[in-house]
Amino acid sequence: MLPARGQFRIMDLVIRSGPCMRRFALLLSLTMLPLAQAGATNLDTATAGRIDADVNTVLARTGTPGAVVAVYRKGELLYRHAYGVRDREARLPATPDTWFEIGSITKQFTAAAILQLQEAGKLSIDAPLATYLPDAPHAGEVTLRQLLSHTSGLPEYLDGPDAEAFAIKPQTPAAVLARVAGKPLDFKPGSRWSYSNTGYFLLGRVIEVVSGQTYDQYIREHLLEPAGMRHTYTMADEGRLSPMAVGYRHEGGQLQRAPAIHDSVGWSAGNLVSTIGDLQRWNDALAGGKIVRPAHVALMGTSVTTTEHGSADYGLGLFVDKVDGQPRIGHTGGSFGFTTANEYFPRQDLRIIAFTNNGDNPEPGEMLTRVIFDQLYPALAAAAKRPAAGADPAATASDKAAFAQIQNGKVDGARFGARLTAKLQAGLGKRLAGQLGPFGAPTDFIYKGTRHENGMTWRDYLIVFGPGSTLKFGFGVDADGKVASISMN
């Protein structure tokens, strides 16, 4: 339900990253090192070996018990492997047929269902939510398109200190929506982008009202069955699925079984459970026009534009961004015990799917897709890490020190402007330390250039933490030479 990438902005801080509900931890060793268990490859031995090595490095560094990856080029299987264990206590190996929770990858199914209903003349994505759910929070202020693109401004129902306790118990739709009822919008609809599970929960209710079927019935009849997906279920079915992976996360540095989000809470925002093979059937069916018309497929993968910040890097149920300078369309997913990624690179006609049974952040699922892409296209990866000319060693040293303070949550204010210092010391610093600390110490701090925006000089870097783990980070420096703003992508 929780993506690895996205965008939100807080005053002097610009962040492109998903809202974080998980515990953050990063181990440098494993009790059981994940080794390849089963697989198939049409790659040369050297490339397959490098991918295996990098995948195992990511799994070991993140303490991930098991993973399954698959790569398709032009729709044909190029590489598939299972690593480690699906059940650590029983020492049961992961296999290509293992079921994993796919979290927010579910959102593209919800989006496709809404577009199907528009094609059938039963709704319009530009109509106000009130047309279909008049009693929903802010129903007269937001449109279905804004719900689909996370530009509605609706507050998040999974926020708050009690979010986990709420999420693991069965809930009614009324109880879910009561968590946001009465709260103001976070911003004017359409003006910004902020990831919102609330929007997709409401879309599930719209599907039910318009179709006359339950959400699960509609998805199975109109999406899963036409796509030939016979191995995709919901969280409610996990007890009868075998082989089903067990979800884990780190607590206090120790790997533990993670609690499960209840199906009624994840629901249309993230309740599907699938296999890599079935997810590829979905990819083929969607791209092939079997689910919605080609024009709507294109719309899903076209970034919306916000009035305040331009491109949202998100379409309708799909992220739209770049890796190594190459366009990427897809989605990540996460629950308390799983992180997954389903990524498409249109220039290469390449699809990479990665499932893991580790719910930590930074998310191993997306990291695996990154290392695989880098090994398949090493020249692109090398070019992306090439430093820009004109770096000032003293400025870079200062920025490294500033990043270390942010990462460690020990901001002393000497390097930062007064306004940003106040925000960091008021709680933002703790939040960023929780998000950035688990990445570990950077292995490289690559200068990518200087720009001038909003009266500040911005110095941009690519910060590398290991295979598949990088951040684009910028420091906005004011006239006094202090960091007045930061950005992260």
Tab-separated table of C-alpha atoms in Angstrom, residues 86-87 92 97-102 220 230-246 263 271-275 278 338:
chain	number	residue	atom	x	y	z
A	86	ARG	CA	9.599	-17.765	2.102
A	87	ASP	CA	9.339	-18.993	5.701
A	92	LEU	CA	11.066	-23.281	3.402
A	97	ASP	CA	5.344	-19.773	-7.663
A	98	THR	CA	5.376	-18.312	-4.145
A	99	TRP	CA	2.576	-15.893	-3.292
A	100	PHE	CA	3.484	-12.452	-1.952
A	101	GLU	CA	1.382	-9.492	-0.876
A	102	ILE	CA	1.792	-6.926	-3.657
A	220	ARG	CA	-12.134	-10.810	-10.338
A	230	ARG	CA	-5.708	-17.761	-11.829
A	231	HIS	CA	-3.178	-17.253	-9.045
A	232	THR	CA	-4.185	-13.853	-7.695
A	233	TYR	CA	-6.223	-13.516	-4.526
A	234	THR	CA	-6.602	-11.116	-1.612
A	235	MET	CA	-5.130	-10.854	1.862
A	236	ALA	CA	-8.262	-12.550	3.166
A	237	ASP	CA	-7.249	-15.714	1.269
A	238	GLU	CA	-3.674	-16.008	2.562
A	239	GLY	CA	-4.435	-18.768	5.061
A	240	ARG	CA	-5.303	-21.202	2.282
A	241	LEU	CA	-2.538	-20.308	-0.166
A	242	SER	CA	0.523	-22.511	-0.456
A	243	PRO	CA	3.321	-21.699	-0.968
A	244	MET	CA	2.542	-18.339	0.718
A	245	ALA	CA	5.450	-16.217	1.891
A	246	VAL	CA	5.646	-15.082	5.499
A	263	ASP	CA	-7.971	-7.171	4.087
A	271	ASN	CA	-5.146	-6.000	-0.793
A	272	LEU	CA	-3.992	-8.242	-3.658
A	273	VAL	CA	-1.756	-11.302	-3.271
A	274	SER	CA	-0.112	-12.685	-6.397
A	275	THR	CA	2.795	-14.495	-8.048
A	278	ASP	CA	0.359	-13.885	-12.713
A	338	PHE	CA	6.417	-7.210	2.122
